[in-house]
């Protein structure tokens, strides 16, 4: 990412829900699902986050009830000392507090949903050796682990995977564009039809003997519509949606308001330039066809 846009949100900020549309977690999930076809990676990461949250609640509950001391927590929520102490703790009795069984069930769900072969959302991006190791640890009948530290390597791996292969594409789609793939395809069709209409109308004016300029200047409208939509197709950006409505498309004809300041600034700047370029090209095409002398057939 260039220094000019170094203030853009990071992947960690997006995953921590610290960003605003269109570079929010919701839109990141939509892109992972619809464009990149790897939503299982993000689902796995988010479920690992939930498992960590469950663990922290359990540890805090043990601390409040006196089963853990400040010394036990001094090295963090996933220290070897803490894990050793918690392995000796009785199950939590308060239903409002996560129990060790809740943690175990959460870990088992992670296995069945993401790690075992042919799982519902098997994370094939993880190395096979790592998946086998996790399954082996979690399937032990005795001393099976359910602490988040067990998943630390897998979590770091999927984070780096998204950082390398998914997040740059997400930024390209949402920071430099505001339309979906289906919208782009529709704009391609509309642009080509409008250009065809502009060309046929221009030739009709010429061969029907219409004088230069005057009425023939109306071909500017279909030329502009065609070029505008083709530019939207090529760039993934609809300038008028940004400048007039401040909208970014999430799924086809469903929109978010653009709230992230850095993204809004970039989209407005690009929209102005794209609009100017479209108008200039349209005027040039119009002048060319208006300047051709009439030739009545």
Tab-separated table of C-alpha atoms in Angstrom:
chain	number	residue	atom	x	y	z
A	1	UNK	CA	0.000	0.000	0.000
A	2	UNK	CA	1.400	3.384	-0.920
A	3	UNK	CA	2.402	6.011	1.610
A	4	UNK	CA	-0.295	8.309	0.239
A	5	UNK	CA	-2.973	5.991	1.578
A	6	UNK	CA	-1.073	4.691	4.605
A	7	UNK	CA	-3.815	6.022	6.882
A	8	UNK	CA	-6.316	3.482	5.565
A	9	UNK	CA	-7.728	1.032	8.125
A	10	UNK	CA	-5.740	-2.124	8.783
A	11	UNK	CA	-7.089	-5.652	8.669
A	12	UNK	CA	-6.816	-5.887	12.444
A	13	UNK	CA	-8.993	-2.787	12.822
A	14	UNK	CA	-11.599	-4.235	10.467
A	15	UNK	CA	-11.681	-7.561	12.318
A	16	UNK	CA	-11.932	-5.711	15.637
A	17	UNK	CA	-14.958	-3.760	14.367
A	18	UNK	CA	-13.187	-0.415	14.706
A	19	UNK	CA	-13.938	0.803	11.182
A	20	UNK	CA	-16.919	2.299	9.379
A	21	UNK	CA	-18.626	1.432	6.077
A	22	UNK	CA	-17.657	0.654	3.410
A	23	UNK	CA	-14.501	-0.851	4.979
A	24	UNK	CA	-16.329	-2.544	7.844
A	25	UNK	CA	-16.423	-6.182	8.900
A	26	UNK	CA	-19.829	-6.708	7.272
A	27	UNK	CA	-18.557	-5.627	3.859
A	28	UNK	CA	-15.359	-7.615	4.315
A	29	UNK	CA	-17.465	-10.714	4.888
A	30	UNK	CA	-19.568	-9.965	1.790
A	31	UNK	CA	-16.420	-9.650	-0.329
A	32	UNK	CA	-14.920	-12.819	1.155
A	33	UNK	CA	-18.146	-14.689	0.402
A	34	UNK	CA	-19.236	-13.300	-2.959
A	35	UNK	CA	-16.015	-12.252	-4.679
A	36	UNK	CA	-13.209	-14.312	-3.148
A	37	UNK	CA	-15.192	-17.463	-2.240
A	38	UNK	CA	-13.303	-17.999	1.021
A	39	UNK	CA	-15.741	-16.969	3.734
A	40	UNK	CA	-14.816	-20.076	5.748
A	41	UNK	CA	-11.446	-18.474	6.538
A	42	UNK	CA	-13.109	-15.412	8.036
A	43	UNK	CA	-15.726	-17.518	9.826
A	44	UNK	CA	-12.967	-19.603	11.391
A	45	UNK	CA	-11.094	-16.506	12.551
A	46	UNK	CA	-14.221	-14.937	14.050
A	47	UNK	CA	-15.153	-18.157	15.840
A	48	UNK	CA	-11.634	-18.289	17.269
A	49	UNK	CA	-12.160	-14.752	18.543
A	50	UNK	CA	-15.411	-15.861	20.156
A	51	UNK	CA	-13.628	-18.808	21.755
A	52	UNK	CA	-11.007	-16.447	23.182
A	53	UNK	CA	-13.742	-14.201	24.548
A	54	UNK	CA	-15.400	-17.188	26.194
A	55	UNK	CA	-12.058	-18.136	27.754
A	56	UNK	CA	-11.512	-14.627	29.132
A	57	UNK	CA	-14.974	-14.614	30.680
A	58	UNK	CA	-14.240	-17.967	32.282
A	59	UNK	CA	-10.890	-16.784	33.654
A	60	UNK	CA	-12.412	-13.584	35.042
A	61	UNK	CA	-15.179	-15.614	36.673
A	62	UNK	CA	-12.605	-17.871	38.314
A	63	UNK	CA	-10.786	-14.787	39.560
A	64	UNK	CA	-13.945	-13.230	40.993
A	65	UNK	CA	-14.858	-16.433	42.821
A	66	UNK	CA	-11.401	-16.638	44.372
A	67	UNK	CA	-10.127	-19.655	42.440
A	68	UNK	CA	-7.435	-17.520	40.803
A	69	UNK	CA	-5.182	-14.913	42.379
A	70	UNK	CA	-3.672	-11.760	40.937
A	71	UNK	CA	-0.393	-13.654	40.648
A	72	UNK	CA	-2.057	-16.238	38.428
A	73	UNK	CA	-3.215	-13.489	36.072
A	74	UNK	CA	0.030	-11.524	36.108
A	75	UNK	CA	1.400	-13.260	33.012
A	76	UNK	CA	-1.765	-12.929	30.928
A	77	UNK	CA	-4.864	-14.940	30.130
A	78	UNK	CA	-3.005	-17.700	28.294
A	79	UNK	CA	0.141	-18.170	30.367
A	80	UNK	CA	1.380	-21.693	31.266
A	81	UNK	CA	0.905	-20.884	34.961
A	82	UNK	CA	-2.728	-19.960	34.407
A	83	UNK	CA	-3.386	-23.041	32.279
A	84	UNK	CA	-1.890	-25.230	34.980
A	85	UNK	CA	-4.033	-23.651	37.692
A	86	UNK	CA	-7.237	-23.897	35.666
A	87	UNK	CA	-6.655	-27.569	34.924
A	88	UNK	CA	-7.267	-28.157	38.648
A	89	UNK	CA	-10.382	-26.011	38.965
A	90	UNK	CA	-13.870	-27.458	39.533
A	91	UNK	CA	-16.618	-26.750	36.985
A	92	UNK	CA	-18.441	-23.458	37.300
A	93	UNK	CA	-21.835	-23.758	38.951
A	94	UNK	CA	-23.338	-20.378	38.053
A	95	UNK	CA	-25.287	-20.783	34.804
A	96	UNK	CA	-24.562	-17.179	33.816
A	97	UNK	CA	-20.822	-17.836	33.834
A	98	UNK	CA	-19.130	-19.907	31.098
A	99	UNK	CA	-18.139	-23.321	32.397
A	100	UNK	CA	-15.261	-25.537	31.351
A	101	UNK	CA	-17.804	-27.654	29.503
A	102	UNK	CA	-18.829	-24.590	27.477
A	103	UNK	CA	-15.194	-24.122	26.501
A	104	UNK	CA	-14.849	-27.775	25.595
A	105	UNK	CA	-18.024	-27.656	23.495
A	106	UNK	CA	-16.786	-24.525	21.747
A	107	UNK	CA	-13.483	-26.217	20.902
A	108	UNK	CA	-15.300	-29.288	19.604
A	109	UNK	CA	-17.471	-27.131	17.366
A	110	UNK	CA	-14.331	-25.626	15.888
A	111	UNK	CA	-13.092	-29.111	15.022
A	112	UNK	CA	-16.321	-30.345	13.494
A	113	UNK	CA	-17.052	-27.198	11.540
A	114	UNK	CA	-13.605	-26.264	10.221
A	115	UNK	CA	-10.860	-28.820	10.797
A	116	UNK	CA	-11.973	-32.382	10.135
A	117	UNK	CA	-11.933	-33.614	6.517
A	118	UNK	CA	-15.141	-32.765	4.624
A	119	UNK	CA	-16.287	-30.443	7.402
A	120	UNK	CA	-19.146	-28.049	6.670
A	121	UNK	CA	-16.702	-25.166	6.307
A	122	UNK	CA	-13.397	-26.970	6.058
A	123	UNK	CA	-10.535	-24.479	6.103
A	124	UNK	CA	-8.438	-26.040	3.370
A	125	UNK	CA	-6.086	-23.059	3.463
A	126	UNK	CA	-4.606	-24.338	6.741
A	127	UNK	CA	-1.659	-26.742	6.378
A	128	UNK	CA	-2.747	-30.364	6.703
A	129	UNK	CA	-0.190	-31.009	9.455
A	130	UNK	CA	-1.587	-28.175	11.554
A	131	UNK	CA	-5.154	-29.390	11.144
A	132	UNK	CA	-4.183	-32.928	12.102
A	133	UNK	CA	-2.329	-31.689	15.173
A	134	UNK	CA	-5.310	-29.654	16.366
A	135	UNK	CA	-7.721	-32.527	15.819
A	136	UNK	CA	-5.419	-34.897	17.694
A	137	UNK	CA	-5.149	-32.546	20.678
A	138	UNK	CA	-8.863	-31.889	20.868
A	139	UNK	CA	-9.902	-35.510	20.457
A	140	UNK	CA	-7.910	-36.796	23.425
A	141	UNK	CA	-10.084	-38.608	25.948
A	142	UNK	CA	-7.971	-37.350	28.846
A	143	UNK	CA	-6.360	-33.944	29.325
A	144	UNK	CA	-7.871	-32.616	26.120
A	145	UNK	CA	-7.047	-28.949	25.701
A	146	UNK	CA	-9.616	-26.259	25.056
A	147	UNK	CA	-7.596	-23.115	25.764
A	148	UNK	CA	-7.129	-20.474	23.017
A	149	UNK	CA	-3.358	-20.934	23.099
A	150	UNK	CA	-3.875	-24.231	21.305
A	151	UNK	CA	-5.328	-22.349	18.323
A	152	UNK	CA	-2.789	-19.509	18.335
A	153	UNK	CA	-0.781	-20.837	15.394
A	154	UNK	CA	-3.903	-21.468	13.318
A	155	UNK	CA	-5.267	-18.026	14.129
A	156	UNK	CA	-2.029	-16.322	13.134
A	157	UNK	CA	-1.890	-18.361	9.942
A	158	UNK	CA	-5.398	-17.434	8.754
A	159	UNK	CA	-4.801	-13.799	9.708
A	160	UNK	CA	-1.652	-13.673	7.582
A	161	UNK	CA	-3.488	-15.486	4.802
A	162	UNK	CA	-6.250	-12.872	4.764
A	163	UNK	CA	-3.673	-10.100	5.063
A	164	UNK	CA	-1.862	-11.342	1.974
A	165	UNK	CA	-4.579	-12.682	-0.309
A	166	UNK	CA	-7.896	-11.107	0.719
A	167	UNK	CA	-7.444	-7.700	2.314
A	168	UNK	CA	-5.664	-5.957	-0.599
A	169	UNK	CA	-8.476	-7.051	-2.931
A	170	UNK	CA	-11.059	-5.879	-0.416
A	171	UNK	CA	-9.445	-2.439	-0.271
A	172	UNK	CA	-9.277	-2.263	-4.039
A	173	UNK	CA	-13.001	-2.993	-4.270
A	174	UNK	CA	-14.203	-0.763	-1.436
A	175	UNK	CA	-11.700	2.089	-1.294
A	176	UNK	CA	-11.297	2.625	-5.027
A	177	UNK	CA	-14.744	1.449	-6.106
A	178	UNK	CA	-18.354	1.316	-4.957
A	179	UNK	CA	-20.223	-1.162	-7.170
A	180	UNK	CA	-20.596	-4.939	-7.134
A	181	UNK	CA	-19.592	-7.376	-9.854
A	182	UNK	CA	-23.166	-7.857	-11.101
A	183	UNK	CA	-23.607	-4.099	-11.217
A	184	UNK	CA	-20.452	-3.836	-13.320
A	185	UNK	CA	-21.770	-6.437	-15.754
A	186	UNK	CA	-25.038	-4.543	-16.036
A	187	UNK	CA	-23.170	-1.307	-16.676
A	188	UNK	CA	-21.191	-2.986	-19.456
A	189	UNK	CA	-24.402	-3.981	-21.219
A	190	UNK	CA	-26.002	-0.569	-20.673
A	191	UNK	CA	-22.861	1.208	-21.841
A	192	UNK	CA	-22.569	-0.807	-25.045
A	193	UNK	CA	-26.272	-0.370	-25.839
A	194	UNK	CA	-26.025	3.387	-25.261
A	195	UNK	CA	-22.934	3.690	-27.446
A	196	UNK	CA	-24.654	1.690	-30.178
A	197	UNK	CA	-27.643	4.038	-29.925
A	198	UNK	CA	-25.338	7.062	-30.074
A	199	UNK	CA	-23.541	5.785	-33.170
A	200	UNK	CA	-26.704	4.792	-35.027
A	201	UNK	CA	-28.349	8.128	-34.176
A	202	UNK	CA	-25.247	10.016	-35.325
A	203	UNK	CA	-25.157	8.189	-38.647
A	204	UNK	CA	-28.902	8.638	-39.083
A	205	UNK	CA	-28.558	12.403	-38.637
A	206	UNK	CA	-25.735	12.465	-41.186
A	207	UNK	CA	-27.509	10.402	-43.851
A	208	UNK	CA	-30.884	12.087	-43.312
A	209	UNK	CA	-29.280	15.403	-44.162
A	210	UNK	CA	-29.480	17.108	-40.774
A	211	UNK	CA	-27.213	20.168	-40.732
A	212	UNK	CA	-24.072	20.215	-38.621
A	213	UNK	CA	-24.486	21.101	-34.934
A	214	UNK	CA	-27.988	22.116	-33.911
A	215	UNK	CA	-30.150	19.022	-33.525
A	216	UNK	CA	-27.194	16.701	-34.024
A	217	UNK	CA	-25.645	17.916	-30.785
A	218	UNK	CA	-28.244	15.839	-28.880
A	219	UNK	CA	-26.096	12.766	-29.523
A	220	UNK	CA	-24.025	14.014	-26.584
A	221	UNK	CA	-26.571	12.429	-24.231
A	222	UNK	CA	-26.333	8.780	-25.412
A	223	UNK	CA	-22.577	9.160	-25.841
A	224	UNK	CA	-22.222	10.363	-22.254
A	225	UNK	CA	-24.494	7.618	-20.878
A	226	UNK	CA	-22.554	4.957	-22.768
A	227	UNK	CA	-19.098	6.222	-21.827
A	228	UNK	CA	-20.137	6.855	-18.222
A	229	UNK	CA	-21.358	3.279	-17.801
A	230	UNK	CA	-18.330	1.787	-19.536
A	231	UNK	CA	-16.029	3.749	-17.230
A	232	UNK	CA	-18.047	2.445	-14.282
A	233	UNK	CA	-17.556	-1.083	-15.614
A	234	UNK	CA	-13.803	-0.683	-16.050
A	235	UNK	CA	-13.131	1.097	-12.736
A	236	UNK	CA	-15.828	-0.359	-10.474
A	237	UNK	CA	-16.769	3.186	-9.457
A	238	UNK	CA	-20.027	5.055	-10.069
A	239	UNK	CA	-19.157	8.749	-9.552
A	240	UNK	CA	-22.732	9.985	-9.184
A	241	UNK	CA	-23.509	7.480	-6.436
A	242	UNK	CA	-20.583	8.927	-4.507
A	243	UNK	CA	-21.007	12.632	-5.257
A	244	UNK	CA	-24.804	12.856	-5.069
A	245	UNK	CA	-25.838	10.080	-2.694
A	246	UNK	CA	-22.655	9.157	-0.771
A	247	UNK	CA	-23.400	5.459	-1.325
A	248	UNK	CA	-21.384	2.288	-1.765
A	249	UNK	CA	-23.041	-0.902	-2.981
A	250	UNK	CA	-22.767	-3.951	-0.718
A	251	UNK	CA	-24.840	-6.453	-2.671
A	252	UNK	CA	-26.769	-5.687	-5.844
A	253	UNK	CA	-28.830	-2.511	-5.258
A	254	UNK	CA	-28.254	-2.618	-1.505
A	255	UNK	CA	-26.156	0.217	-0.160
A	256	UNK	CA	-24.102	1.563	2.728
A	257	UNK	CA	-23.461	5.219	3.354
A	258	UNK	CA	-19.760	6.023	3.021
A	259	UNK	CA	-18.696	6.951	6.559
A	260	UNK	CA	-14.984	6.131	6.800
A	261	UNK	CA	-13.306	9.557	6.345
A	262	UNK	CA	-10.197	8.369	4.469
A	263	UNK	CA	-12.251	6.249	2.079
A	264	UNK	CA	-14.749	9.031	1.491
A	265	UNK	CA	-11.950	11.421	0.566
A	266	UNK	CA	-10.445	8.974	-1.932
A	267	UNK	CA	-13.784	8.095	-3.531
A	268	UNK	CA	-14.798	11.738	-3.948
A	269	UNK	CA	-11.466	12.577	-5.569
A	270	UNK	CA	-11.644	9.612	-7.960
A	271	UNK	CA	-15.296	10.311	-8.764
A	272	UNK	CA	-14.592	13.900	-9.774
A	273	UNK	CA	-11.766	12.848	-12.073
A	274	UNK	CA	-13.796	10.018	-13.585
A	275	UNK	CA	-16.755	12.308	-14.201
A	276	UNK	CA	-14.527	14.897	-15.881
A	277	UNK	CA	-12.879	12.256	-18.070
A	278	UNK	CA	-16.272	10.855	-19.107
A	279	UNK	CA	-17.593	14.299	-20.027
A	280	UNK	CA	-14.466	15.167	-22.036
A	281	UNK	CA	-14.575	11.913	-24.021
A	282	UNK	CA	-18.308	12.370	-24.663
A	283	UNK	CA	-17.828	15.928	-25.917
A	284	UNK	CA	-14.984	14.855	-28.205
A	285	UNK	CA	-17.097	12.069	-29.726
A	286	UNK	CA	-20.022	14.467	-30.156
A	287	UNK	CA	-17.881	17.110	-31.860
A	288	UNK	CA	-16.429	14.536	-34.251
A	289	UNK	CA	-19.841	13.310	-35.407
A	290	UNK	CA	-21.378	16.793	-35.457
A	291	UNK	CA	-18.541	18.071	-37.644
A	292	UNK	CA	-19.161	15.507	-40.387
A	293	UNK	CA	-21.028	17.200	-43.275
A	294	UNK	CA	-24.535	15.868	-43.972
A	295	UNK	CA	-24.915	13.440	-46.855
A	296	UNK	CA	-28.542	12.685	-47.614
A	297	UNK	CA	-29.080	9.302	-49.213
